[in-house]
Amino acid sequence: MIYKYNHIFIKFFFIFIPFIYAILYAPYGYDGYDNGFILGLSWQFFNDYVPYKDIIYVRPPISYMFHSIFLYLGDYSIIINRLFVYIQIATYSFLTIFMISKAFNYKNPTFIYFLSIISFMISAHTFPPMAWHTIDGIFFSIIGIFLIFNFQNILLVILGSLILLLGVLTKQPYYIVPIITFCFLFIQKDFKKLIIYVSSFSLFLFLFFLYLHKNDAFLQFIIQITGQTKLKDLLQSGFISYIKSFKDFFFVFLPPISVYLILKIILPKIKIEFFYLIIFWILIFMLNTYLNANSFYSVAHNFSHLLFIVSIIYTLIKLIIFKENKYTLLLLFIIISWASSISWGYNLTIFFMAPILFILAIPILNDFEKSSSIAKMNLTIILAFITYYVGYQHPYNLDHPNNKKEMTYKLEDIFTKFKYIYVDKKTYKEYKELKKLTNQYKDNFVVFPASTLIHFVTNTNNPIGVDWVMNAEINTEKNNIIKKLEENNIAVILKKSNLNPDGKFGSEVTNYIYSNWEIIQKGDIFNVYKFKK
């Protein structure tokens, strides 16, 4: 009876957890960089800008095209979009655990919901709930695979192929997903479905290319998506970073292994489960780091890379040596997790932890049927919830360190489209000054190096097709951007504290304006520049 009620609790907790997270975290923080990056591009597309012809973007376009749907919600666009990000993570976590459990012929619903909750919490961790191409890629890929693999209906397989293509067109690393999907269907000898998948996927890809061609954007598409993403980026993110992570191997695994062995000796009659020990160790370790360093990236790096390595080695051994074909689907998901980690700035598998956590749970699958597992599951959920609640007291901000308790200023008081968004005093003052300046220059302004949602919240058009003039995000367009600015006499509202021109994450365009243009207006946070004719 207790087990039955606990199952109901866990099921409903999973259903409501995206909304709980949205209430606790979605209203807090905004940095004007990553936080509005995708939605800022969506605003341009929403206003009939043509991808690559009018919009500068170094990845495939589906993320900003898709998220433009939320802009129809007006003042509620940002806050609802933040909720949706949590729904995305919960959706792909659940579908992944469900599909792997089915492949393993394991049908315990309590386990599926429990592991989906833990996968959601770790994958969401303290990353801000913002539209993001990496999350979109996983989301569309998993839904596409779910429809293709789990249904025989031709229309659903075709729909799955379309959704899978959407995932491919979010970010270059996901190009591998249709290839491994093809391989899986081929290995399963499901040739009828394979033909439908290949045919429909190819047709939809052709239609996408045709859309670009009809809008004279195909050549620019090729130039922009290939100009910044190099082979060395793949090698660094996809291989070298994993090799380097071995230095943390003993630090990550030795404590839980030691505790496990000690408990086995001290308590020989009690079954000790390594799954819970490794999860508890990760969470306690992260909690300690949040409390002392306000940093989550380095922590995530320590365990997610190593867990990935252990997971893929274990899966390959099961497939190659023991010939256990049920691990084939698991391998596919692990490869998607690896693809999600290929990134300039967030080189982690942490966004997609579901397949890795399933592997950790394999030794104790049968124990989830027992009532003795209730306390362990509940304790794990509580500890994970507390860990990330503490961690989110310092929300992600590229501009300056901040504290959630200081976020008492309603940004909607300045721009109504920031409905229910709270920021600290520094950010509030910044946008108060921006409000005054943007009112002066109407449609003919840009903010450098970035204020990614400024044109959305001011209902203006971006005159240069890019919101963030970071070197990595403008590819070879530096001279064209400067030319547009000068020919159209565009006012550049330039933030004084962000003038670094160097490297992938610097801004040569910003530095050029600072060095060569004339200041026509000075403010506390921003100066306004215009071209000296």
Short mmCIF file of C-alpha atoms in Angstrom, two decimals:
data_model
loop_
_atom_site.label_atom_id
_atom_site.label_comp_id
_atom_site.label_asym_id
_atom_site.label_seq_id
_atom_site.Cartn_x
_atom_site.Cartn_y
_atom_site.Cartn_z
CA MET A 1 0.00 0.00 0.00
CA ILE A 2 2.81 2.43 0.92
CA TYR A 3 4.59 1.55 -2.33
CA LYS A 4 1.40 2.27 -4.30
CA TYR A 5 0.94 5.70 -2.73
CA ASN A 6 4.62 6.49 -3.20
CA HIS A 7 4.28 5.64 -6.90
CA ILE A 8 1.38 8.10 -7.19
CA PHE A 9 3.42 10.76 -5.41
CA ILE A 10 6.47 10.26 -7.65
CA LYS A 11 4.35 10.24 -10.79
CA PHE A 12 2.60 13.50 -9.94
CA PHE A 13 5.82 15.08 -8.72
CA PHE A 14 7.37 14.38 -12.12
CA ILE A 15 4.37 15.84 -13.95
CA PHE A 16 4.47 19.03 -11.92
CA ILE A 17 8.24 19.47 -11.52
CA PRO A 18 8.70 21.72 -14.60
CA PHE A 19 6.07 24.06 -13.15
CA ILE A 20 7.62 23.92 -9.67
CA TYR A 21 10.99 24.78 -11.17
CA ALA A 22 9.46 27.58 -13.22
CA ILE A 23 7.90 29.14 -10.12
CA LEU A 24 11.13 28.85 -8.11
CA TYR A 25 13.67 29.85 -10.79
CA ALA A 26 12.20 31.22 -14.03
CA PRO A 27 11.46 34.76 -12.75
CA TYR A 28 15.00 35.41 -11.56
CA GLY A 29 17.86 36.91 -13.51
CA TYR A 30 18.68 38.33 -16.91
CA ASP A 31 22.12 39.16 -18.31
CA GLY A 32 21.46 40.47 -21.82
CA TYR A 33 23.80 37.92 -23.38
CA ASP A 34 22.97 34.19 -23.37
CA ASN A 35 19.65 34.76 -21.59
CA GLY A 36 18.07 36.36 -24.63
CA PHE A 37 20.32 35.09 -27.41
CA ILE A 38 17.88 32.73 -29.16
CA LEU A 39 14.75 34.82 -28.52
CA GLY A 40 16.51 37.92 -29.88
CA LEU A 41 17.11 36.07 -33.15
CA SER A 42 13.51 34.82 -33.01
CA TRP A 43 12.35 38.44 -32.94
CA GLN A 44 14.15 39.11 -36.21
CA PHE A 45 12.59 36.05 -37.84
CA PHE A 46 9.21 37.05 -36.38
CA ASN A 47 9.60 40.35 -38.24
CA ASP A 48 10.15 38.59 -41.60
CA TYR A 49 13.93 38.71 -41.63
CA VAL A 50 15.26 35.94 -43.88
CA PRO A 51 17.72 33.52 -42.22
CA TYR A 52 21.32 34.11 -43.33
CA LYS A 53 20.29 36.77 -45.83
CA ASP A 54 19.12 39.23 -43.15
CA ILE A 55 20.10 37.35 -39.97
CA ILE A 56 23.69 36.56 -39.04
CA TYR A 57 23.91 33.19 -37.27
CA VAL A 58 26.65 30.56 -37.33
CA ARG A 59 24.42 27.53 -36.67
CA PRO A 60 21.41 26.02 -38.47
CA PRO A 61 18.30 28.15 -37.85
CA ILE A 62 15.61 25.94 -36.31
CA SER A 63 16.08 27.05 -32.69
CA TYR A 64 15.22 30.68 -33.31
CA MET A 65 12.60 29.81 -35.92
CA PHE A 66 10.87 27.48 -33.46
CA HIS A 67 11.01 29.79 -30.44
CA SER A 68 9.53 32.65 -32.48
CA ILE A 69 6.18 30.96 -31.78
CA PHE A 70 6.38 32.23 -28.19
CA LEU A 71 6.61 35.84 -29.33
CA TYR A 72 2.91 35.76 -30.17
CA LEU A 73 2.36 35.76 -26.40
CA GLY A 74 3.46 39.42 -26.17
CA ASP A 75 4.39 40.50 -22.66
CA TYR A 76 4.28 36.89 -21.45
CA SER A 77 6.67 35.57 -24.11
CA ILE A 78 9.83 35.45 -21.99
CA ILE A 79 8.37 33.93 -18.82
CA ILE A 80 6.34 31.28 -20.70
CA ASN A 81 9.36 30.43 -22.82
CA ARG A 82 11.38 29.87 -19.64
CA LEU A 83 8.72 27.46 -18.39
CA PHE A 84 8.81 25.64 -21.72
CA VAL A 85 12.55 25.00 -21.40
CA TYR A 86 11.87 23.01 -18.22
CA ILE A 87 9.09 21.13 -20.03
CA GLN A 88 11.58 20.27 -22.80
CA ILE A 89 14.10 18.79 -20.37
CA ALA A 90 11.41 16.82 -18.51
CA THR A 91 9.99 15.51 -21.81
CA TYR A 92 13.21 14.17 -23.25
CA SER A 93 14.31 12.78 -19.87
CA PHE A 94 11.08 10.79 -19.55
CA LEU A 95 10.93 9.57 -23.15
CA THR A 96 14.54 8.38 -22.97
CA ILE A 97 14.07 6.43 -19.73
CA PHE A 98 10.80 5.02 -21.08
CA MET A 99 12.38 3.81 -24.34
CA ILE A 100 15.44 2.29 -22.68
CA SER A 101 13.25 0.55 -20.08
CA LYS A 102 11.15 -0.88 -22.91
CA ALA A 103 14.30 -2.13 -24.67
CA PHE A 104 15.33 -3.83 -21.42
CA ASN A 105 11.80 -5.23 -21.02
CA TYR A 106 11.58 -3.43 -17.69
CA LYS A 107 8.16 -1.95 -17.03
CA ASN A 108 8.22 -0.64 -13.47
CA PRO A 109 6.50 2.78 -13.77
CA THR A 110 7.80 3.97 -10.39
CA PHE A 111 11.38 3.46 -11.56
CA ILE A 112 10.68 5.25 -14.86
CA TYR A 113 9.25 8.32 -13.12
CA PHE A 114 11.88 8.31 -10.38
CA LEU A 115 14.82 8.15 -12.77
CA SER A 116 13.13 10.74 -15.01
CA ILE A 117 12.96 13.11 -12.02
CA ILE A 118 16.65 12.63 -11.17
CA SER A 119 17.60 12.95 -14.85
CA PHE A 120 15.58 16.16 -15.09
CA MET A 121 17.12 17.67 -11.97
CA ILE A 122 20.71 16.90 -12.95
CA SER A 123 20.19 17.90 -16.60
CA ALA A 124 18.50 21.17 -15.59
CA HIS A 125 20.99 21.68 -12.68
CA THR A 126 21.42 25.47 -12.27
CA PHE A 127 21.49 26.30 -15.96
CA PRO A 128 19.18 29.26 -16.62
CA PRO A 129 15.80 28.38 -18.16
CA MET A 130 16.42 30.04 -21.49
CA ALA A 131 15.82 29.00 -25.08
CA TRP A 132 18.99 27.17 -26.08
CA HIS A 133 20.07 25.33 -29.23
CA THR A 134 21.68 22.43 -27.34
CA ILE A 135 18.48 21.70 -25.42
CA ASP A 136 16.39 22.08 -28.58
CA GLY A 137 18.61 19.58 -30.40
CA ILE A 138 18.14 16.93 -27.71
CA PHE A 139 14.41 17.67 -27.46
CA PHE A 140 13.66 17.27 -31.17
CA SER A 141 16.03 14.32 -31.59
CA ILE A 142 14.44 12.31 -28.79
CA ILE A 143 10.86 13.02 -29.88
CA GLY A 144 11.77 12.14 -33.47
CA ILE A 145 13.42 8.87 -32.40
CA PHE A 146 10.45 8.05 -30.15
CA LEU A 147 8.00 8.36 -33.05
CA ILE A 148 10.22 6.48 -35.51
CA PHE A 149 11.15 3.58 -33.22
CA ASN A 150 7.90 3.04 -31.32
CA PHE A 151 5.22 3.23 -34.01
CA GLN A 152 4.52 1.37 -37.24
CA ASN A 153 2.05 3.96 -38.53
CA ILE A 154 3.58 5.48 -41.67
CA LEU A 155 2.37 9.01 -40.89
CA LEU A 156 3.93 8.90 -37.41
CA VAL A 157 7.23 7.66 -38.83
CA ILE A 158 7.16 10.51 -41.37
CA LEU A 159 6.35 12.99 -38.60
CA GLY A 160 9.21 11.54 -36.54
CA SER A 161 11.57 12.02 -39.49
CA LEU A 162 10.52 15.67 -39.76
CA ILE A 163 11.01 16.29 -36.02
CA LEU A 164 14.38 14.51 -36.14
CA LEU A 165 15.42 16.89 -38.93
CA LEU A 166 14.42 19.83 -36.72
CA GLY A 167 16.90 18.51 -34.15
CA VAL A 168 19.64 18.23 -36.78
CA LEU A 169 19.00 21.83 -37.82
CA THR A 170 19.54 23.27 -34.35
CA LYS A 171 23.30 22.78 -34.10
CA GLN A 172 26.09 21.14 -36.12
CA PRO A 173 26.96 18.34 -33.64
CA TYR A 174 23.51 16.83 -34.15
CA TYR A 175 24.35 15.98 -37.76
CA ILE A 176 25.33 12.59 -36.36
CA VAL A 177 21.80 11.79 -35.13
CA PRO A 178 20.20 10.80 -38.49
CA ILE A 179 23.26 8.63 -39.23
CA ILE A 180 23.00 6.65 -35.99
CA THR A 181 19.22 6.44 -36.45
CA PHE A 182 19.82 4.90 -39.87
CA CYS A 183 22.31 2.44 -38.36
CA PHE A 184 19.88 1.42 -35.62
CA LEU A 185 17.06 0.69 -38.07
CA PHE A 186 19.48 -1.20 -40.32
CA ILE A 187 20.76 -3.35 -37.44
CA GLN A 188 17.16 -4.07 -36.42
CA LYS A 189 16.49 -5.10 -40.05
CA ASP A 190 13.39 -2.91 -40.11
CA PHE A 191 13.88 -2.13 -43.79
CA LYS A 192 10.35 -0.91 -44.48
CA LYS A 193 10.63 1.73 -41.75
CA LEU A 194 14.17 2.50 -42.88
CA ILE A 195 12.98 3.30 -46.42
CA ILE A 196 10.17 5.53 -45.09
CA TYR A 197 12.60 7.30 -42.75
CA VAL A 198 15.31 7.91 -45.36
CA SER A 199 12.80 9.03 -48.01
CA SER A 200 10.85 11.43 -45.79
CA PHE A 201 13.96 12.82 -44.07
CA SER A 202 15.59 13.47 -47.46
CA LEU A 203 12.42 15.13 -48.78
CA PHE A 204 12.13 17.45 -45.78
CA LEU A 205 15.83 18.33 -46.00
CA PHE A 206 15.40 19.12 -49.70
CA LEU A 207 12.43 21.38 -48.90
CA PHE A 208 14.52 23.23 -46.32
CA PHE A 209 17.30 23.79 -48.86
CA LEU A 210 14.69 24.87 -51.40
CA TYR A 211 13.34 27.45 -48.93
CA LEU A 212 16.83 28.89 -48.53
CA HIS A 213 17.43 28.87 -52.28
CA LYS A 214 14.13 30.64 -53.00
CA ASN A 215 15.16 33.37 -50.56
CA ASP A 216 18.68 33.71 -52.04
CA ALA A 217 20.12 32.52 -48.72
CA PHE A 218 21.55 29.07 -49.49
CA LEU A 219 25.12 30.22 -50.18
CA GLN A 220 25.13 32.42 -47.07
CA PHE A 221 23.80 29.47 -45.08
CA ILE A 222 26.78 27.34 -46.14
CA ILE A 223 29.27 30.17 -45.47
CA GLN A 224 27.91 31.08 -42.06
CA ILE A 225 27.49 27.58 -40.59
CA THR A 226 30.94 26.42 -41.74
CA GLY A 227 33.02 29.54 -41.09
CA GLN A 228 33.36 29.30 -37.30
CA THR A 229 32.94 25.60 -36.53
CA LYS A 230 36.32 23.97 -37.16
CA LEU A 231 37.63 20.40 -36.87
CA LYS A 232 39.77 21.52 -33.93
CA ASP A 233 36.58 22.53 -32.06
CA LEU A 234 35.26 18.99 -32.49
CA LEU A 235 38.54 17.51 -31.34
CA GLN A 236 38.73 19.81 -28.32
CA SER A 237 35.12 19.41 -27.18
CA GLY A 238 34.50 15.86 -28.28
CA PHE A 239 37.76 14.13 -27.42
CA ILE A 240 40.54 16.14 -25.75
CA SER A 241 38.30 17.45 -22.96
CA TYR A 242 37.34 13.86 -22.10
CA ILE A 243 40.98 12.76 -22.01
CA LYS A 244 41.83 15.67 -19.72
CA SER A 245 38.99 14.73 -17.37
CA PHE A 246 40.84 11.54 -16.35
CA LYS A 247 42.84 13.61 -13.87
CA ASP A 248 39.67 13.78 -11.74
CA PHE A 249 38.85 10.07 -12.04
CA PHE A 250 39.88 9.04 -8.53
CA PHE A 251 38.43 12.15 -6.96
CA VAL A 252 35.02 11.45 -8.51
CA PHE A 253 34.87 7.68 -8.05
CA LEU A 254 37.16 6.82 -5.10
CA PRO A 255 34.97 8.28 -2.30
CA PRO A 256 31.74 6.43 -3.22
CA ILE A 257 33.66 3.22 -4.00
CA SER A 258 35.45 3.43 -0.63
CA VAL A 259 32.21 4.05 1.25
CA TYR A 260 30.59 1.17 -0.64
CA LEU A 261 33.35 -1.28 0.30
CA ILE A 262 33.47 -0.14 3.93
CA LEU A 263 29.70 -0.50 4.32
CA LYS A 264 29.81 -3.95 2.71
CA ILE A 265 32.34 -5.02 5.35
CA ILE A 266 30.66 -3.35 8.33
CA LEU A 267 27.09 -4.27 7.33
CA PRO A 268 27.37 -7.56 5.43
CA LYS A 269 23.70 -8.44 5.84
CA ILE A 270 22.41 -5.17 4.40
CA LYS A 271 22.34 -4.69 0.67
CA ILE A 272 24.34 -1.56 -0.23
CA GLU A 273 23.52 -0.04 -3.61
CA PHE A 274 26.28 1.83 -5.41
CA PHE A 275 23.78 3.77 -7.55
CA TYR A 276 22.56 5.80 -4.59
CA LEU A 277 26.07 6.31 -3.25
CA ILE A 278 27.36 7.79 -6.52
CA ILE A 279 24.28 10.05 -6.85
CA PHE A 280 24.58 11.18 -3.21
CA TRP A 281 28.29 11.84 -3.66
CA ILE A 282 27.71 13.93 -6.78
CA LEU A 283 24.99 15.96 -5.08
CA ILE A 284 26.88 16.47 -1.81
CA PHE A 285 29.98 17.45 -3.77
CA MET A 286 27.97 19.94 -5.83
CA LEU A 287 26.21 21.30 -2.75
CA ASN A 288 29.56 21.94 -1.10
CA THR A 289 30.82 23.70 -4.22
CA TYR A 290 27.71 25.86 -4.52
CA LEU A 291 28.06 26.93 -0.89
CA ASN A 292 31.75 27.75 -1.17
CA ALA A 293 32.51 28.78 -4.75
CA ASN A 294 29.23 29.75 -6.42
CA SER A 295 30.37 27.75 -9.43
CA PHE A 296 28.65 24.85 -11.15
CA TYR A 297 30.52 24.51 -14.43
CA SER A 298 33.74 23.03 -13.03
CA VAL A 299 31.78 20.64 -10.82
CA ALA A 300 29.68 19.38 -13.70
CA HIS A 301 32.86 18.90 -15.70
CA ASN A 302 34.34 16.70 -12.97
CA PHE A 303 31.60 14.10 -13.01
CA SER A 304 29.65 14.30 -16.31
CA HIS A 305 32.63 13.58 -18.57
CA LEU A 306 33.82 10.68 -16.44
CA LEU A 307 30.38 9.16 -16.08
CA PHE A 308 30.04 9.37 -19.85
CA ILE A 309 33.35 7.53 -20.36
CA VAL A 310 32.38 4.78 -17.91
CA SER A 311 28.94 4.49 -19.52
CA ILE A 312 30.10 4.16 -23.10
CA ILE A 313 32.85 1.64 -22.18
CA TYR A 314 30.33 -0.45 -20.24
CA THR A 315 27.80 -0.31 -23.09
CA LEU A 316 30.36 -1.28 -25.74
CA ILE A 317 31.52 -4.24 -23.63
CA LYS A 318 27.94 -5.43 -23.29
CA LEU A 319 27.36 -5.08 -27.04
CA ILE A 320 30.64 -6.38 -28.44
CA ILE A 321 31.71 -9.02 -25.93
CA PHE A 322 28.43 -10.20 -24.43
CA LYS A 323 26.32 -9.61 -27.58
CA GLU A 324 23.44 -8.05 -25.60
CA ASN A 325 21.50 -6.24 -28.33
CA LYS A 326 19.26 -4.42 -25.87
CA TYR A 327 22.20 -2.05 -25.31
CA THR A 328 22.04 -0.84 -28.94
CA LEU A 329 19.40 1.80 -28.20
CA LEU A 330 21.30 2.83 -25.07
CA LEU A 331 24.42 3.38 -27.19
CA LEU A 332 22.43 5.60 -29.56
CA PHE A 333 21.32 7.81 -26.68
CA ILE A 334 24.84 7.96 -25.22
CA ILE A 335 26.12 9.20 -28.60
CA ILE A 336 23.45 11.93 -28.55
CA SER A 337 24.64 12.87 -25.05
CA TRP A 338 28.18 13.13 -26.43
CA ALA A 339 26.96 15.28 -29.36
CA SER A 340 25.24 17.63 -26.91
CA SER A 341 28.59 18.22 -25.18
CA ILE A 342 30.31 19.56 -28.30
CA SER A 343 30.28 23.26 -27.56
CA TRP A 344 32.53 26.32 -27.41
CA GLY A 345 31.51 27.34 -23.93
CA TYR A 346 29.48 24.58 -22.26
CA ASN A 347 31.35 21.41 -23.08
CA LEU A 348 29.28 19.00 -20.93
CA THR A 349 27.08 15.93 -21.30
CA ILE A 350 25.08 17.19 -18.34
CA PHE A 351 22.14 18.43 -20.46
CA PHE A 352 21.31 14.81 -21.30
CA MET A 353 22.05 12.58 -18.32
CA ALA A 354 19.16 10.13 -18.70
CA PRO A 355 21.03 7.33 -20.56
CA ILE A 356 24.06 7.63 -18.27
CA LEU A 357 21.94 7.46 -15.11
CA PHE A 358 20.08 4.44 -16.47
CA ILE A 359 23.38 2.58 -16.81
CA LEU A 360 24.24 3.40 -13.19
CA ALA A 361 20.84 2.02 -12.15
CA ILE A 362 21.06 -1.28 -14.08
CA PRO A 363 22.48 -3.32 -11.14
CA ILE A 364 19.49 -2.44 -8.95
CA LEU A 365 16.61 -2.58 -11.43
CA ASN A 366 14.93 -5.45 -9.61
CA ASP A 367 15.15 -3.67 -6.27
CA PHE A 368 12.75 -0.95 -7.39
CA GLU A 369 9.99 -3.52 -7.07
CA LYS A 370 10.54 -3.70 -3.31
CA SER A 371 8.99 -1.42 -0.70
CA SER A 372 12.46 -0.99 0.85
CA SER A 373 13.41 1.24 -2.10
CA ILE A 374 10.85 3.91 -1.14
CA ALA A 375 13.01 5.72 1.43
CA LYS A 376 16.05 5.66 -0.86
CA MET A 377 14.14 7.10 -3.82
CA ASN A 378 12.52 9.82 -1.73
CA LEU A 379 15.78 10.77 -0.03
CA THR A 380 17.52 11.00 -3.43
CA ILE A 381 14.79 13.29 -4.80
CA ILE A 382 14.89 15.51 -1.69
CA LEU A 383 18.68 15.81 -1.71
CA ALA A 384 18.75 16.62 -5.44
CA PHE A 385 16.02 19.22 -4.99
CA ILE A 386 17.87 20.90 -2.09
CA THR A 387 21.21 20.81 -3.93
CA TYR A 388 19.99 22.72 -6.95
CA TYR A 389 17.82 25.05 -4.90
CA VAL A 390 20.95 26.13 -3.02
CA GLY A 391 22.91 26.33 -6.27
CA TYR A 392 20.33 28.60 -7.87
CA GLN A 393 20.88 31.29 -5.24
CA HIS A 394 23.50 32.62 -7.66
CA PRO A 395 21.82 32.50 -11.09
CA TYR A 396 23.96 32.30 -14.21
CA ASN A 397 25.04 35.74 -15.38
CA LEU A 398 27.77 36.49 -17.92
CA ASP A 399 27.84 40.16 -17.01
CA HIS A 400 28.44 40.14 -13.26
CA PRO A 401 28.09 37.88 -10.19
CA ASN A 402 24.68 38.14 -8.57
CA ASN A 403 22.57 36.79 -5.76
CA LYS A 404 18.95 35.67 -6.02
CA LYS A 405 18.01 37.38 -2.74
CA GLU A 406 19.05 40.71 -4.28
CA MET A 407 16.76 40.23 -7.29
CA THR A 408 13.87 42.32 -6.03
CA TYR A 409 13.63 44.79 -8.91
CA LYS A 410 10.85 44.19 -11.44
CA LEU A 411 12.29 44.62 -14.93
CA GLU A 412 8.75 44.91 -16.33
CA ASP A 413 8.56 48.35 -14.69
CA ILE A 414 11.00 49.48 -17.39
CA PHE A 415 10.04 47.23 -20.32
CA THR A 416 6.65 45.52 -20.08
CA LYS A 417 7.80 42.48 -22.07
CA PHE A 418 9.97 41.45 -19.11
CA LYS A 419 6.78 40.35 -17.36
CA TYR A 420 7.50 38.67 -14.00
CA ILE A 421 11.29 38.94 -14.46
CA TYR A 422 13.24 40.11 -11.39
CA VAL A 423 16.82 41.40 -11.47
CA ASP A 424 19.35 42.98 -9.12
CA LYS A 425 19.91 46.70 -8.71
CA LYS A 426 22.86 46.82 -11.15
CA THR A 427 20.89 45.24 -13.99
CA TYR A 428 17.85 47.39 -13.21
CA LYS A 429 19.91 50.60 -13.45
CA GLU A 430 21.43 49.39 -16.71
CA TYR A 431 18.06 48.86 -18.35
CA LYS A 432 16.67 52.07 -16.95
CA GLU A 433 19.46 53.91 -18.76
CA LEU A 434 18.89 51.83 -21.89
CA LYS A 435 15.20 52.76 -21.85
CA LYS A 436 16.08 56.43 -21.96
CA LEU A 437 18.63 56.00 -24.74
CA THR A 438 16.53 53.73 -26.94
CA ASN A 439 13.63 56.17 -26.74
CA GLN A 440 15.92 58.82 -28.20
CA TYR A 441 17.16 56.79 -31.17
CA LYS A 442 13.98 54.84 -31.99
CA ASP A 443 14.58 52.31 -34.82
CA ASN A 444 18.11 53.38 -35.66
CA PHE A 445 20.23 51.97 -32.84
CA VAL A 446 22.15 48.90 -31.71
CA VAL A 447 23.59 47.98 -28.31
CA PHE A 448 27.16 46.64 -28.23
CA PRO A 449 28.59 44.23 -27.51
CA ALA A 450 25.13 42.84 -26.73
CA SER A 451 21.72 43.35 -25.24
CA THR A 452 20.11 40.44 -26.97
CA LEU A 453 16.45 41.22 -26.29
CA ILE A 454 16.60 45.00 -26.58
CA HIS A 455 14.89 45.17 -29.97
CA PHE A 456 12.17 42.78 -28.82
CA VAL A 457 11.36 44.71 -25.66
CA THR A 458 11.45 48.07 -27.50
CA ASN A 459 9.41 46.81 -30.49
CA THR A 460 12.12 47.92 -32.91
CA ASN A 461 13.88 46.24 -35.82
CA ASN A 462 17.52 45.27 -35.58
CA PRO A 463 19.23 47.21 -38.41
CA ILE A 464 22.26 44.88 -38.74
CA GLY A 465 20.81 41.37 -38.29
CA VAL A 466 22.77 40.37 -35.18
CA ASP A 467 22.23 41.15 -31.47
CA TRP A 468 25.57 40.01 -30.12
CA VAL A 469 28.65 41.07 -32.07
CA MET A 470 30.93 38.54 -30.41
CA ASN A 471 33.64 37.42 -32.86
CA ALA A 472 32.47 33.81 -32.78
CA GLU A 473 28.86 34.77 -33.58
CA ILE A 474 29.47 37.02 -36.60
CA ASN A 475 31.80 34.74 -38.55
CA THR A 476 33.29 36.75 -41.46
CA GLU A 477 30.73 39.55 -41.26
CA LYS A 478 32.78 42.13 -39.34
CA ASN A 479 33.39 44.45 -42.30
CA ASN A 480 29.79 44.13 -43.55
CA ILE A 481 28.45 45.04 -40.12
CA ILE A 482 30.69 48.10 -39.87
CA LYS A 483 29.67 49.12 -43.40
CA LYS A 484 25.97 48.90 -42.51
CA LEU A 485 26.51 50.92 -39.36
CA GLU A 486 28.35 53.68 -41.20
CA GLU A 487 26.14 53.87 -44.29
CA ASN A 488 22.92 54.04 -42.25
CA ASN A 489 24.24 56.43 -39.59
CA ILE A 490 23.22 53.99 -36.85
CA ALA A 491 23.70 55.03 -33.23
CA VAL A 492 25.79 52.52 -31.29
CA ILE A 493 24.95 52.39 -27.59
CA LEU A 494 28.14 50.92 -26.20
CA LYS A 495 28.55 49.48 -22.73
CA LYS A 496 31.69 50.87 -21.17
CA SER A 497 32.81 47.76 -19.30
CA ASN A 498 32.80 45.29 -22.20
CA LEU A 499 35.53 46.26 -24.66
CA ASN A 500 37.65 43.13 -25.03
CA PRO A 501 38.40 42.64 -28.77
CA ASP A 502 40.46 39.46 -28.59
CA GLY A 503 39.71 35.81 -29.21
CA LYS A 504 36.60 33.89 -30.11
CA PHE A 505 34.60 35.52 -27.33
CA GLY A 506 35.83 39.08 -27.82
CA SER A 507 34.29 41.71 -30.09
CA GLU A 508 36.43 43.36 -32.73
CA VAL A 509 33.43 45.33 -34.01
CA THR A 510 32.85 46.83 -30.57
CA ASN A 511 36.50 47.75 -30.23
CA TYR A 512 36.49 49.32 -33.72
CA ILE A 513 33.56 51.56 -32.76
CA TYR A 514 35.23 52.50 -29.50
CA SER A 515 38.52 53.37 -31.23
CA ASN A 516 37.27 55.11 -34.38
CA TRP A 517 33.83 56.61 -33.84
CA GLU A 518 32.82 59.77 -32.03
CA ILE A 519 31.07 59.88 -28.65
CA ILE A 520 27.93 61.98 -29.00
CA GLN A 521 26.39 61.23 -25.60
CA LYS A 522 27.82 60.02 -22.29
CA GLY A 523 25.95 58.06 -19.63
CA ASP A 524 26.73 56.27 -16.40
CA ILE A 525 26.85 52.79 -17.98
CA PHE A 526 26.67 53.44 -21.73
CA ASN A 527 28.12 55.91 -24.17
CA VAL A 528 26.52 56.60 -27.55
CA TYR A 529 28.74 56.62 -30.63
CA LYS A 530 28.17 57.79 -34.19
CA PHE A 531 30.32 57.53 -37.29
CA LYS A 532 32.50 60.56 -38.02
CA LYS A 533 31.67 61.43 -41.64
#
